[in-house]
């Protein structure tokens, strides 16, 4: 069952539930969660997470749970361009 979301706080557009990727940072480390249920504004693309979803993400990171996979991410400095 999809969660209920109000209208977009920024543009007033309709927000509907979708699944997508979300980065999560904790103590200087970044992890990526896939298939995260989130509200997405159909007009401007703003994303919203329910508190229960964030708590589940935090629990996975804080528990030291092994990730499903690991990816290498290239990093570029904008100032160097």
Short mmCIF file of C-alpha atoms in Angstrom, two decimals:
data_model
loop_
_atom_site.label_atom_id
_atom_site.label_comp_id
_atom_site.label_asym_id
_atom_site.label_seq_id
_atom_site.Cartn_x
_atom_site.Cartn_y
_atom_site.Cartn_z
CA UNK A 1 0.00 0.00 0.00
CA UNK A 2 1.42 3.37 -1.03
CA UNK A 3 1.90 6.03 1.64
CA UNK A 4 -0.13 9.24 1.52
CA UNK A 5 1.69 12.49 0.80
CA UNK A 6 0.32 16.00 0.78
CA UNK A 7 0.92 18.49 -2.00
CA UNK A 8 4.48 19.63 -2.71
CA UNK A 9 5.72 22.16 -0.18
CA UNK A 10 7.68 24.02 -2.89
CA UNK A 11 5.40 24.23 -5.91
CA UNK A 12 2.03 22.85 -4.78
CA UNK A 13 2.19 19.97 -7.28
CA UNK A 14 0.84 16.47 -6.71
CA UNK A 15 3.19 14.11 -4.84
CA UNK A 16 2.99 10.41 -5.62
CA UNK A 17 4.96 7.45 -4.28
CA UNK A 18 7.82 6.04 -6.35
CA UNK A 19 10.87 3.91 -5.58
CA UNK A 20 14.34 5.24 -6.21
CA UNK A 21 17.89 5.66 -4.96
CA UNK A 22 18.78 7.81 -2.00
CA UNK A 23 22.20 8.64 -0.60
CA UNK A 24 22.69 8.60 3.14
CA UNK A 25 25.68 10.17 4.90
CA UNK A 26 26.85 9.29 8.38
CA UNK A 27 30.11 10.37 10.04
CA UNK A 28 31.83 11.22 6.78
CA UNK A 29 30.74 8.06 4.99
CA UNK A 30 28.20 7.79 2.20
CA UNK A 31 25.97 4.83 1.46
CA UNK A 32 23.34 4.44 -1.23
CA UNK A 33 19.98 2.82 -0.65
CA UNK A 34 18.13 1.43 -3.66
CA UNK A 35 14.38 0.83 -4.05
CA UNK A 36 13.54 3.41 -1.37
CA UNK A 37 9.84 4.33 -1.22
CA UNK A 38 9.57 8.11 -1.44
CA UNK A 39 7.12 10.77 -2.44
CA UNK A 40 8.07 12.54 -5.67
CA UNK A 41 6.44 15.75 -6.89
CA UNK A 42 5.18 15.23 -10.42
CA UNK A 43 5.69 18.92 -11.20
CA UNK A 44 9.12 19.87 -9.80
CA UNK A 45 10.65 16.52 -8.79
CA UNK A 46 11.12 17.35 -5.08
CA UNK A 47 11.48 14.16 -3.00
CA UNK A 48 9.96 13.38 0.39
CA UNK A 49 10.78 10.55 2.80
CA UNK A 50 8.47 9.30 5.52
CA UNK A 51 10.00 9.10 9.03
CA UNK A 52 9.58 5.30 9.14
CA UNK A 53 11.63 4.98 5.94
CA UNK A 54 14.44 7.15 7.32
CA UNK A 55 14.45 5.15 10.57
CA UNK A 56 14.83 1.90 8.61
CA UNK A 57 17.76 3.37 6.65
CA UNK A 58 19.40 4.62 9.85
CA UNK A 59 18.95 1.22 11.48
CA UNK A 60 20.73 -0.55 8.61
CA UNK A 61 23.70 1.85 8.79
CA UNK A 62 24.01 1.98 12.58
CA UNK A 63 23.67 -1.79 13.05
CA UNK A 64 26.69 -2.47 10.85
CA UNK A 65 24.52 -4.64 8.61
CA UNK A 66 26.45 -5.90 5.56
CA UNK A 67 25.45 -4.03 2.38
CA UNK A 68 23.93 -5.92 -0.56
CA UNK A 69 26.77 -4.73 -2.78
CA UNK A 70 29.59 -2.19 -2.89
CA UNK A 71 30.23 0.33 -5.68
CA UNK A 72 33.25 2.49 -6.43
CA UNK A 73 32.32 6.12 -7.04
CA UNK A 74 34.56 8.55 -8.94
CA UNK A 75 34.88 12.00 -7.31
CA UNK A 76 35.66 15.20 -9.22
CA UNK A 77 36.52 18.62 -7.84
CA UNK A 78 34.42 21.30 -9.51
CA UNK A 79 36.97 23.98 -8.56
CA UNK A 80 39.70 22.15 -10.49
CA UNK A 81 37.83 22.60 -13.78
#
